[in-house]
Amino acid sequence: MLVLAAGGANAQSSADQPTRGGRLTVSVSAEPPMLDPTSSTSAEISRLLYDNVLQGLVKLGPDGKIEPSLASRYQVSADGKTYTFTLRPGVKFHDGSAFGTDDVVAALKRAMDPKSGHTHPEYYADMASVAASGPNTVVIKLARPNADFLFNLARADSVIMPAGKTDAMKSAPIGTGPFKFVSWQRGSAITLERNPAYYNKALPYLDAVTFRFISDPNAQLAALRSGDIDVIGYGLAPENALSLKQGGDFNVIVGNSTNKVTVSMNNGRAPFNDIRVRKAVQYAVDKNAILQGVMLGNGTVIGTHRTPVESCYYDLAGLYKPNPRLSRSLLQQAGYTAQKPLKITLTLPSQYDYAVRTGQAVAAQLNKVGIQTEIKLVDFSTWLKQVFQGGDYDMSVIGHAEPNDIGIYANKSYYFHYDSPQFRQQFDSYLRSTNRSAACLTMRALQKRLADDAVNVWVQELPYMAAMKNRVVGWWTDQPLPSLNVTQVYLRK
């Protein structure tokens, strides 16, 4: 039986004594399409609201470990099929209503209903029941063990909202976190303010936080230097990081993340339904050159859909070494020659500078082996509709920031349109394992199968890069999930 209970006071890594008060302005690269992480898979929602505003029974801490949140403690039965959560007493939502077992039961019943519109009902598909067994106790029973279930409860998809208020969450989220949502100026900013009724009276330190949407890295830099913003929270360009390091007035963070920069290929239609073409692309792409040219050496080259900071990582970065001759040979085998070249479109989300830069570098490398690549820039909302939801694309580039998300390849409808019964069978074996070592071996086999099938080109773990005024203290240095967590941030006097 696994038991975990909440700790005491929140630790501070800094020797400074936290100070109260002040407003923080943080720039982010992209605006979320809505504000409910249970209704949209956009990482931008989690990035702004996870744990700041919206909380679940458990959460991921800055080191990626699962911590108690709205549940002060939990127990897992030896057979891995019964989870018992003890809820914190006296917690209130930001609208003043009391948080309780009814809210947890309603949220998780909606999550497990594939017709509810929830983002990832598959995370909860093994739930047989969820019910209150006392005024502050919720029991979840699984039909069969699921190695990822507790991790899934720590995701942004599992935040608890007031029962019956799902629709309101999309534009005005109601949570239990240390900050409450105040306003959303479309196209400009989202503002949060301190929640005076937060159950941890020591937090937060700040009075308010404003997230401003600034996609241009140079505009971000200018805003930080001029004092218009306090933090570049996401999307800091590598050359701007170098420039800020030399100034001495700013703190620059280069940390780890679970963001897999992925050159996705539409496996469901020609030409990428042919593994020879997909492998030709693998051998055409020089990942180390991209990492040096695009990120100035920051980051880590990867070879499958997992990063070194995630558990059971399998280093396959060297599986497809750059080999233009082999690439051209594979293309010829697939029927593409100088007289009949392969022509493709690379659709890129314009708000993400790393994606645009990576895409431009990939296009140049593909052109060298005879793949005529046309770049098409679209705004992120168009990218979500056309590429992610519609699957109408040849190739694209995006960072898959969610941790432990290899299960997306078990969904043949996902925008890669990868359809492998063998992968699905192996993934199911992984989920059912109650032996951690065995599960880890299966996880490694899953990574190898994806790489062997050349489903996508996984370029690198995108480093988490941020910059801020020196007086900003308590910022997370790594991103175990997309979250600009400001719950313990303060301004040094």
Short mmCIF file of C-alpha atoms in Angstrom, two decimals:
data_model
loop_
_atom_site.label_atom_id
_atom_site.label_comp_id
_atom_site.label_asym_id
_atom_site.label_seq_id
_atom_site.Cartn_x
_atom_site.Cartn_y
_atom_site.Cartn_z
CA MET A 1 0.00 0.00 0.00
CA LEU A 2 1.32 3.39 -1.01
CA VAL A 3 0.55 6.28 1.34
CA LEU A 4 1.52 9.91 0.81
CA ALA A 5 0.57 12.81 3.02
CA ALA A 6 0.95 16.55 2.67
CA GLY A 7 4.04 18.13 4.10
CA GLY A 8 4.27 21.15 6.33
CA ALA A 9 5.29 24.62 5.36
CA ASN A 10 6.31 25.24 1.76
CA ALA A 11 10.05 25.11 1.33
CA GLN A 12 11.99 28.01 -0.22
CA SER A 13 15.18 27.24 -2.06
CA SER A 14 16.40 30.80 -1.67
CA ALA A 15 18.16 31.94 1.46
CA ASP A 16 16.04 35.10 1.26
CA GLN A 17 12.97 35.48 3.39
CA PRO A 18 9.95 35.73 1.08
CA THR A 19 8.32 39.11 1.01
CA ARG A 20 4.68 39.81 0.45
CA GLY A 21 3.03 42.08 -2.06
CA GLY A 22 3.65 43.39 -5.53
CA ARG A 23 2.38 42.71 -9.01
CA LEU A 24 4.22 40.59 -11.56
CA THR A 25 3.92 40.87 -15.33
CA VAL A 26 4.97 37.82 -17.33
CA SER A 27 5.15 37.46 -21.12
CA VAL A 28 4.12 34.25 -22.83
CA SER A 29 4.36 33.39 -26.52
CA ALA A 30 0.81 32.31 -27.24
CA GLU A 31 -2.71 32.97 -26.04
CA PRO A 32 -4.77 29.98 -24.87
CA PRO A 33 -7.82 29.21 -26.99
CA MET A 34 -9.96 28.89 -23.84
CA LEU A 35 -9.33 28.56 -20.10
CA ASP A 36 -10.62 25.09 -19.27
CA PRO A 37 -7.92 22.40 -19.47
CA THR A 38 -10.58 19.71 -19.31
CA SER A 39 -12.11 20.96 -22.57
CA SER A 40 -9.01 21.78 -24.65
CA THR A 41 -5.63 20.05 -24.94
CA SER A 42 -3.78 23.34 -25.49
CA ALA A 43 -0.71 23.45 -23.22
CA GLU A 44 -1.16 27.22 -22.94
CA ILE A 45 -4.06 26.71 -20.53
CA SER A 46 -2.04 24.57 -18.15
CA ARG A 47 0.90 26.91 -18.51
CA LEU A 48 -1.06 29.81 -16.98
CA LEU A 49 -3.61 28.18 -14.69
CA TYR A 50 -2.24 24.86 -13.36
CA ASP A 51 -1.91 25.09 -9.58
CA ASN A 52 -2.02 28.89 -9.81
CA VAL A 53 -5.82 28.86 -10.19
CA LEU A 54 -6.95 25.29 -10.86
CA GLN A 55 -6.04 22.29 -8.71
CA GLY A 56 -6.68 18.56 -8.62
CA LEU A 57 -6.52 15.90 -5.96
CA VAL A 58 -2.76 15.57 -6.55
CA LYS A 59 -0.24 17.59 -8.54
CA LEU A 60 3.27 17.51 -9.96
CA GLY A 61 5.89 19.46 -8.03
CA PRO A 62 8.90 21.28 -9.50
CA ASP A 63 10.90 18.03 -9.50
CA GLY A 64 8.15 16.14 -11.34
CA LYS A 65 7.14 14.10 -8.31
CA ILE A 66 3.49 13.63 -7.40
CA GLU A 67 2.41 15.67 -4.38
CA PRO A 68 -0.87 16.00 -2.47
CA SER A 69 -3.03 18.94 -3.48
CA LEU A 70 -6.76 19.04 -2.77
CA ALA A 71 -6.35 15.62 -1.20
CA SER A 72 -4.22 15.88 1.92
CA ARG A 73 -3.39 12.19 1.69
CA TYR A 74 -4.19 9.11 -0.36
CA GLN A 75 -3.82 5.36 -0.27
CA VAL A 76 -3.47 2.83 -3.09
CA SER A 77 -4.44 -0.78 -2.45
CA ALA A 78 -1.88 -3.53 -2.97
CA ASP A 79 -3.67 -4.80 -6.10
CA GLY A 80 -3.54 -1.29 -7.59
CA LYS A 81 -7.30 -1.12 -8.09
CA THR A 82 -8.58 1.01 -5.18
CA TYR A 83 -7.54 4.64 -4.54
CA THR A 84 -8.76 6.35 -1.37
CA PHE A 85 -8.39 10.13 -1.11
CA THR A 86 -8.83 12.21 2.04
CA LEU A 87 -9.88 15.73 1.07
CA ARG A 88 -8.56 18.86 2.75
CA PRO A 89 -11.23 20.31 5.03
CA GLY A 90 -12.41 23.90 4.77
CA VAL A 91 -11.39 24.49 1.14
CA LYS A 92 -13.47 26.96 -0.86
CA PHE A 93 -13.74 27.72 -4.54
CA HIS A 94 -13.09 31.25 -5.74
CA ASP A 95 -16.84 31.89 -6.06
CA GLY A 96 -17.19 31.26 -2.31
CA SER A 97 -18.79 27.83 -2.58
CA ALA A 98 -17.42 24.98 -0.47
CA PHE A 99 -15.23 22.34 -2.12
CA GLY A 100 -16.31 18.82 -1.30
CA THR A 101 -16.76 15.23 -2.34
CA ASP A 102 -19.66 16.08 -4.70
CA ASP A 103 -17.32 18.25 -6.79
CA VAL A 104 -14.71 15.50 -7.04
CA VAL A 105 -17.25 12.84 -7.97
CA ALA A 106 -18.89 15.09 -10.60
CA ALA A 107 -15.55 16.08 -12.16
CA LEU A 108 -14.27 12.52 -12.41
CA LYS A 109 -17.56 11.09 -13.67
CA ARG A 110 -17.47 13.67 -16.45
CA ALA A 111 -13.83 12.83 -17.15
CA MET A 112 -14.59 9.11 -17.59
CA ASP A 113 -17.54 9.79 -19.92
CA PRO A 114 -16.27 9.69 -23.54
CA LYS A 115 -19.32 11.71 -24.65
CA SER A 116 -18.78 14.57 -22.20
CA GLY A 117 -16.31 16.52 -24.31
CA HIS A 118 -13.51 15.97 -21.81
CA THR A 119 -10.01 16.28 -23.27
CA HIS A 120 -8.72 12.81 -22.47
CA PRO A 121 -11.40 10.35 -21.35
CA GLU A 122 -8.93 7.55 -22.07
CA TYR A 123 -6.98 8.58 -18.95
CA TYR A 124 -9.97 7.49 -16.86
CA ALA A 125 -11.25 4.58 -18.98
CA ASP A 126 -10.25 2.00 -16.35
CA MET A 127 -12.37 3.63 -13.65
CA ALA A 128 -15.22 1.38 -12.55
CA SER A 129 -16.63 3.82 -9.99
CA VAL A 130 -15.99 6.99 -8.01
CA ALA A 131 -18.01 7.73 -4.88
CA ALA A 132 -17.87 9.47 -1.52
CA SER A 133 -17.39 7.16 1.46
CA GLY A 134 -17.55 9.89 4.07
CA PRO A 135 -17.74 13.69 4.38
CA ASN A 136 -14.11 14.11 3.29
CA THR A 137 -13.29 10.81 1.58
CA VAL A 138 -13.53 9.76 -2.06
CA VAL A 139 -12.91 6.20 -3.23
CA ILE A 140 -12.05 5.39 -6.84
CA LYS A 141 -12.18 1.77 -7.95
CA LEU A 142 -10.54 0.61 -11.16
CA ALA A 143 -11.72 -2.33 -13.22
CA ARG A 144 -8.07 -3.25 -13.78
CA PRO A 145 -4.70 -1.81 -12.71
CA ASN A 146 -3.39 1.22 -14.57
CA ALA A 147 0.26 2.15 -14.12
CA ASP A 148 -0.42 5.77 -15.15
CA PHE A 149 -3.62 6.41 -13.21
CA LEU A 150 -2.19 8.45 -10.34
CA PHE A 151 -0.01 10.40 -12.77
CA ASN A 152 -3.11 11.15 -14.84
CA LEU A 153 -4.84 12.51 -11.74
CA ALA A 154 -1.95 14.95 -11.38
CA ARG A 155 -2.43 16.34 -14.89
CA ALA A 156 -4.24 19.56 -15.68
CA ASP A 157 -6.96 17.39 -17.22
CA SER A 158 -7.93 16.31 -13.69
CA VAL A 159 -8.54 19.69 -12.05
CA ILE A 160 -11.64 19.91 -9.89
CA MET A 161 -14.20 22.60 -10.63
CA PRO A 162 -17.48 23.40 -8.89
CA ALA A 163 -20.09 20.82 -9.83
CA GLY A 164 -22.44 22.06 -12.53
CA LYS A 165 -20.31 24.98 -13.69
CA THR A 166 -18.34 23.36 -16.51
CA ASP A 167 -19.49 25.80 -19.20
CA ALA A 168 -18.34 28.84 -17.22
CA MET A 169 -14.82 27.45 -16.96
CA LYS A 170 -14.01 28.10 -20.60
CA SER A 171 -13.83 31.88 -20.18
CA ALA A 172 -13.92 32.47 -16.42
CA PRO A 173 -12.32 29.56 -14.54
CA ILE A 174 -13.29 28.94 -10.91
CA GLY A 175 -10.67 27.09 -8.93
CA THR A 176 -9.32 26.63 -5.43
CA GLY A 177 -5.75 27.84 -6.02
CA PRO A 178 -3.76 30.65 -4.43
CA PHE A 179 -4.74 33.00 -7.27
CA LYS A 180 -8.20 33.68 -8.65
CA PHE A 181 -9.01 34.60 -12.20
CA VAL A 182 -9.89 38.27 -12.68
CA SER A 183 -9.95 39.13 -16.39
CA TRP A 184 -9.09 38.01 -19.90
CA GLN A 185 -8.44 40.79 -22.41
CA ARG A 186 -8.56 38.85 -25.65
CA GLY A 187 -5.41 39.21 -27.65
CA SER A 188 -3.65 41.04 -24.85
CA ALA A 189 -3.49 39.57 -21.34
CA ILE A 190 -4.91 37.46 -18.52
CA THR A 191 -4.83 38.78 -14.97
CA LEU A 192 -4.92 36.82 -11.71
CA GLU A 193 -5.19 38.21 -8.19
CA ARG A 194 -4.31 36.82 -4.78
CA ASN A 195 -6.97 34.57 -3.26
CA PRO A 196 -7.32 35.82 0.33
CA ALA A 197 -9.29 32.69 1.26
CA TYR A 198 -6.60 30.23 0.11
CA TYR A 199 -6.32 27.27 2.46
CA ASN A 200 -2.56 27.70 2.82
CA LYS A 201 -2.45 31.04 4.57
CA ALA A 202 1.28 31.43 3.85
CA LEU A 203 0.67 31.67 0.10
CA PRO A 204 0.77 33.31 -2.33
CA TYR A 205 3.29 36.08 -1.81
CA LEU A 206 2.30 38.22 -4.80
CA ASP A 207 -0.81 40.39 -4.92
CA ALA A 208 -1.39 39.88 -8.63
CA VAL A 209 0.04 38.37 -11.80
CA THR A 210 -0.60 39.44 -15.39
CA PHE A 211 0.31 37.18 -18.30
CA ARG A 212 0.83 39.22 -21.47
CA PHE A 213 0.75 37.59 -24.90
CA ILE A 214 3.89 38.57 -26.84
CA SER A 215 4.87 36.15 -29.59
CA ASP A 216 7.79 38.12 -31.07
CA PRO A 217 10.99 37.22 -29.14
CA ASN A 218 12.53 40.62 -29.87
CA ALA A 219 9.42 42.37 -28.59
CA GLN A 220 9.68 40.23 -25.44
CA LEU A 221 13.28 41.30 -24.98
CA ALA A 222 12.47 44.97 -25.49
CA ALA A 223 9.60 44.76 -23.00
CA LEU A 224 11.86 43.19 -20.35
CA ARG A 225 14.64 45.70 -20.85
CA SER A 226 12.23 48.64 -20.72
CA GLY A 227 10.54 47.37 -17.55
CA ASP A 228 7.15 46.77 -19.18
CA ILE A 229 7.34 43.15 -18.06
CA ASP A 230 9.18 41.43 -15.21
CA VAL A 231 9.61 37.97 -16.71
CA ILE A 232 9.89 36.33 -20.11
CA GLY A 233 8.14 33.19 -18.95
CA TYR A 234 8.31 31.20 -22.13
CA GLY A 235 9.67 31.49 -25.67
CA LEU A 236 12.94 33.22 -24.81
CA ALA A 237 15.12 33.14 -27.94
CA PRO A 238 18.60 31.63 -27.36
CA GLU A 239 20.42 34.71 -28.69
CA ASN A 240 18.35 36.92 -26.40
CA ALA A 241 19.30 34.66 -23.48
CA LEU A 242 22.96 35.26 -24.30
CA SER A 243 22.40 38.99 -24.51
CA LEU A 244 20.63 39.11 -21.14
CA LYS A 245 23.30 37.02 -19.43
CA GLN A 246 25.87 39.65 -20.34
CA GLY A 247 23.88 42.52 -18.83
CA GLY A 248 23.97 41.44 -15.20
CA ASP A 249 20.54 42.88 -14.39
CA PHE A 250 18.62 39.77 -15.25
CA ASN A 251 18.47 36.14 -14.22
CA VAL A 252 18.40 33.69 -17.14
CA ILE A 253 17.12 30.14 -16.66
CA VAL A 254 17.99 27.25 -18.96
CA GLY A 255 16.32 24.17 -17.52
CA ASN A 256 14.86 20.85 -18.53
CA SER A 257 11.43 20.15 -19.88
CA THR A 258 9.26 17.34 -21.19
CA ASN A 259 8.72 19.23 -24.45
CA LYS A 260 9.49 16.99 -27.44
CA VAL A 261 10.09 19.14 -30.53
CA THR A 262 8.47 16.92 -33.13
CA VAL A 263 8.54 17.05 -36.92
CA SER A 264 5.23 15.31 -37.32
CA MET A 265 4.33 13.38 -40.46
CA ASN A 266 0.83 12.47 -41.51
CA ASN A 267 1.17 8.68 -41.45
CA GLY A 268 -2.39 8.33 -42.67
CA ARG A 269 -1.95 9.56 -46.22
CA ALA A 270 0.58 9.70 -49.05
CA PRO A 271 3.46 10.18 -49.14
CA PHE A 272 4.02 9.49 -45.42
CA ASN A 273 1.95 6.32 -45.32
CA ASP A 274 5.08 4.80 -46.91
CA ILE A 275 7.73 3.94 -44.29
CA ARG A 276 10.45 4.34 -46.93
CA VAL A 277 9.55 8.02 -47.25
CA ARG A 278 9.42 8.48 -43.50
CA LYS A 279 12.85 6.87 -43.14
CA ALA A 280 14.18 9.02 -45.99
CA VAL A 281 13.18 12.05 -43.95
CA GLN A 282 14.89 10.61 -40.85
CA TYR A 283 18.20 10.23 -42.71
CA ALA A 284 17.87 13.68 -44.29
CA VAL A 285 17.53 15.53 -40.99
CA ASP A 286 20.65 16.48 -39.04
CA LYS A 287 19.36 17.05 -35.53
CA ASN A 288 22.65 18.18 -34.04
CA ALA A 289 22.98 20.85 -36.71
CA ILE A 290 19.46 22.05 -35.92
CA LEU A 291 20.15 22.13 -32.18
CA GLN A 292 23.29 24.18 -32.75
CA GLY A 293 21.81 26.46 -35.38
CA VAL A 294 18.37 27.00 -33.89
CA MET A 295 18.99 26.76 -30.14
CA LEU A 296 22.69 27.71 -30.04
CA GLY A 297 23.48 24.35 -28.45
CA ASN A 298 20.83 24.48 -25.74
CA GLY A 299 18.67 21.37 -25.38
CA THR A 300 19.18 17.64 -25.92
CA VAL A 301 18.82 15.64 -29.13
CA ILE A 302 16.27 12.84 -28.76
CA GLY A 303 15.27 9.90 -30.95
CA THR A 304 11.79 8.98 -29.77
CA HIS A 305 8.77 10.43 -28.01
CA ARG A 306 10.25 10.81 -24.54
CA THR A 307 12.76 13.13 -22.92
CA PRO A 308 15.66 12.34 -20.58
CA VAL A 309 13.80 13.85 -17.61
CA GLU A 310 10.90 11.40 -17.98
CA SER A 311 11.03 7.97 -16.35
CA CYS A 312 12.16 4.92 -18.35
CA TYR A 313 13.79 7.10 -21.03
CA TYR A 314 15.50 5.17 -23.86
CA ASP A 315 18.27 7.08 -25.65
CA LEU A 316 17.70 6.48 -29.38
CA ALA A 317 19.16 9.77 -30.58
CA GLY A 318 21.74 7.94 -32.73
CA LEU A 319 19.37 5.54 -34.47
CA TYR A 320 19.18 7.54 -37.71
CA LYS A 321 22.49 9.23 -38.31
CA PRO A 322 22.39 11.84 -41.11
CA ASN A 323 22.92 10.03 -44.41
CA PRO A 324 21.78 11.98 -47.51
CA ARG A 325 22.82 9.18 -49.88
CA LEU A 326 20.64 6.62 -48.07
CA SER A 327 17.84 9.16 -47.93
CA ARG A 328 17.91 9.64 -51.71
CA SER A 329 18.02 5.85 -52.21
CA LEU A 330 14.92 5.35 -50.05
CA LEU A 331 13.11 8.09 -51.97
CA GLN A 332 14.01 6.42 -55.25
CA GLN A 333 12.70 3.09 -53.94
CA ALA A 334 9.45 4.87 -53.11
CA GLY A 335 9.20 6.20 -56.67
CA TYR A 336 10.57 9.73 -56.30
CA THR A 337 13.39 10.89 -58.56
CA ALA A 338 14.90 14.12 -59.86
CA GLN A 339 12.38 14.01 -62.68
CA LYS A 340 9.54 13.21 -60.32
CA PRO A 341 10.48 14.89 -57.04
CA LEU A 342 8.58 14.53 -53.82
CA LYS A 343 6.74 17.78 -53.05
CA ILE A 344 5.33 18.45 -49.60
CA THR A 345 3.97 21.28 -47.49
CA LEU A 346 5.36 21.99 -44.02
CA THR A 347 2.67 23.76 -41.98
CA LEU A 348 4.08 25.74 -39.05
CA PRO A 349 2.40 27.59 -36.15
CA SER A 350 3.72 31.14 -36.50
CA GLN A 351 3.46 32.03 -32.78
CA TYR A 352 6.11 29.51 -31.80
CA ASP A 353 9.50 30.84 -32.76
CA TYR A 354 11.28 27.53 -32.06
CA ALA A 355 8.83 25.70 -34.35
CA VAL A 356 9.29 28.19 -37.18
CA ARG A 357 13.08 28.09 -36.87
CA THR A 358 13.17 24.32 -36.66
CA GLY A 359 10.83 24.04 -39.62
CA GLN A 360 12.98 26.34 -41.73
CA ALA A 361 16.08 24.29 -40.91
CA VAL A 362 14.30 21.01 -41.66
CA ALA A 363 13.01 22.35 -44.97
CA ALA A 364 16.54 23.35 -46.01
CA GLN A 365 17.84 19.86 -45.15
CA LEU A 366 14.99 18.11 -46.97
CA ASN A 367 15.56 20.23 -50.06
CA LYS A 368 19.16 19.01 -50.15
CA VAL A 369 18.01 15.41 -50.72
CA GLY A 370 15.45 16.43 -53.30
CA ILE A 371 12.31 16.77 -51.17
CA GLN A 372 10.77 20.03 -52.35
CA THR A 373 9.38 21.56 -49.18
CA GLU A 374 7.03 24.52 -49.12
CA ILE A 375 6.62 26.29 -45.78
CA LYS A 376 3.15 27.47 -44.82
CA LEU A 377 2.85 29.71 -41.75
CA VAL A 378 -0.49 29.75 -39.93
CA ASP A 379 -1.65 31.24 -36.64
CA PHE A 380 -2.01 28.80 -33.75
CA SER A 381 -5.81 28.69 -33.80
CA THR A 382 -5.68 27.75 -37.49
CA TRP A 383 -2.99 25.17 -36.72
CA LEU A 384 -5.18 23.61 -34.04
CA LYS A 385 -8.18 23.45 -36.37
CA GLN A 386 -6.45 22.37 -39.57
CA VAL A 387 -3.55 20.22 -38.40
CA PHE A 388 -4.35 18.99 -34.90
CA GLN A 389 -8.09 18.55 -35.15
CA GLY A 390 -8.55 18.17 -38.90
CA GLY A 391 -5.44 16.13 -39.70
CA ASP A 392 -5.19 18.10 -42.97
CA TYR A 393 -1.43 18.43 -43.43
CA ASP A 394 1.70 16.74 -44.77
CA MET A 395 4.30 17.71 -42.17
CA SER A 396 4.38 20.09 -39.24
CA VAL A 397 6.54 21.06 -36.27
CA ILE A 398 5.28 21.45 -32.72
CA GLY A 399 6.54 20.79 -29.22
CA HIS A 400 4.62 18.07 -27.41
CA ALA A 401 4.97 19.46 -23.92
CA GLU A 402 2.79 17.06 -21.96
CA PRO A 403 4.78 14.64 -19.81
CA ASN A 404 4.40 10.88 -20.11
CA ASP A 405 2.23 11.18 -23.20
CA ILE A 406 3.47 8.29 -25.35
CA GLY A 407 -0.07 6.89 -25.20
CA ILE A 408 -1.12 9.34 -27.92
CA TYR A 409 0.40 6.88 -30.40
CA ALA A 410 -2.12 4.27 -29.30
CA ASN A 411 -4.85 6.52 -30.70
CA LYS A 412 -4.97 6.02 -34.47
CA SER A 413 -7.19 9.08 -34.79
CA TYR A 414 -4.56 11.35 -33.26
CA TYR A 415 -3.20 13.80 -35.79
CA PHE A 416 -0.18 11.61 -36.66
CA HIS A 417 -2.67 8.91 -37.79
CA TYR A 418 -0.22 6.20 -36.70
CA ASP A 419 -2.09 2.90 -36.80
CA SER A 420 -0.14 0.06 -35.18
CA PRO A 421 -2.01 -2.82 -33.48
CA GLN A 422 1.35 -4.00 -32.11
CA PHE A 423 1.99 -0.65 -30.43
CA ARG A 424 -1.51 -0.61 -28.97
CA GLN A 425 -1.06 -4.12 -27.57
CA GLN A 426 2.30 -3.23 -26.01
CA PHE A 427 0.92 -0.02 -24.55
CA ASP A 428 -1.91 -1.96 -22.94
CA SER A 429 0.64 -4.37 -21.43
CA TYR A 430 2.50 -1.39 -20.00
CA LEU A 431 -0.63 0.02 -18.41
CA ARG A 432 -1.64 -3.29 -16.80
CA SER A 433 1.69 -3.98 -15.21
CA THR A 434 1.87 -3.70 -11.43
CA ASN A 435 5.60 -4.36 -11.46
CA ARG A 436 7.55 -1.16 -11.92
CA SER A 437 10.62 -2.81 -13.46
CA ALA A 438 8.56 -4.77 -15.96
CA ALA A 439 6.54 -1.69 -16.85
CA CYS A 440 9.76 0.22 -17.47
CA LEU A 441 11.04 -2.44 -19.86
CA THR A 442 7.79 -2.27 -21.79
CA MET A 443 8.03 1.52 -21.90
CA ARG A 444 11.47 1.21 -23.48
CA ALA A 445 10.07 -1.24 -26.06
CA LEU A 446 7.33 1.26 -26.91
CA GLN A 447 9.90 3.96 -27.56
CA LYS A 448 11.92 1.61 -29.76
CA ARG A 449 8.87 0.62 -31.82
CA LEU A 450 8.02 4.25 -32.56
CA ALA A 451 11.58 4.94 -33.64
CA ASP A 452 11.76 1.80 -35.79
CA ASP A 453 8.49 2.75 -37.46
CA ALA A 454 9.92 6.23 -38.08
CA VAL A 455 6.55 7.71 -37.15
CA ASN A 456 7.89 11.24 -36.67
CA VAL A 457 11.24 12.99 -36.39
CA TRP A 458 11.82 13.82 -32.72
CA VAL A 459 14.42 16.56 -32.88
CA GLN A 460 15.21 17.60 -29.34
CA GLU A 461 14.04 18.15 -25.80
CA LEU A 462 13.27 21.85 -25.96
CA PRO A 463 15.14 23.49 -23.08
CA TYR A 464 13.04 25.55 -20.72
CA MET A 465 14.38 29.08 -21.19
CA ALA A 466 13.15 32.06 -19.21
CA ALA A 467 14.53 35.42 -18.10
CA MET A 468 13.53 37.79 -15.36
CA LYS A 469 14.56 40.75 -13.30
CA ASN A 470 16.97 39.81 -10.56
CA ARG A 471 14.45 40.67 -7.88
CA VAL A 472 12.08 37.91 -9.00
CA VAL A 473 12.64 34.90 -6.72
CA GLY A 474 11.11 31.42 -6.54
CA TRP A 475 10.68 30.73 -10.27
CA TRP A 476 10.73 27.06 -11.31
CA THR A 477 13.95 26.13 -13.15
CA ASP A 478 12.53 23.02 -14.85
CA GLN A 479 9.20 22.27 -16.47
CA PRO A 480 8.02 18.78 -15.50
CA LEU A 481 4.76 19.85 -17.12
CA PRO A 482 3.66 23.07 -18.84
CA SER A 483 3.21 25.37 -15.84
CA LEU A 484 4.45 28.86 -15.12
CA ASN A 485 3.89 28.24 -11.44
CA VAL A 486 3.89 31.50 -9.48
CA THR A 487 2.46 30.12 -6.25
CA GLN A 488 5.73 30.70 -4.35
CA VAL A 489 7.22 33.54 -6.39
CA TYR A 490 8.02 36.81 -4.62
CA LEU A 491 9.78 40.08 -5.30
CA ARG A 492 12.98 40.74 -3.41
CA LYS A 493 12.87 44.17 -1.78
#
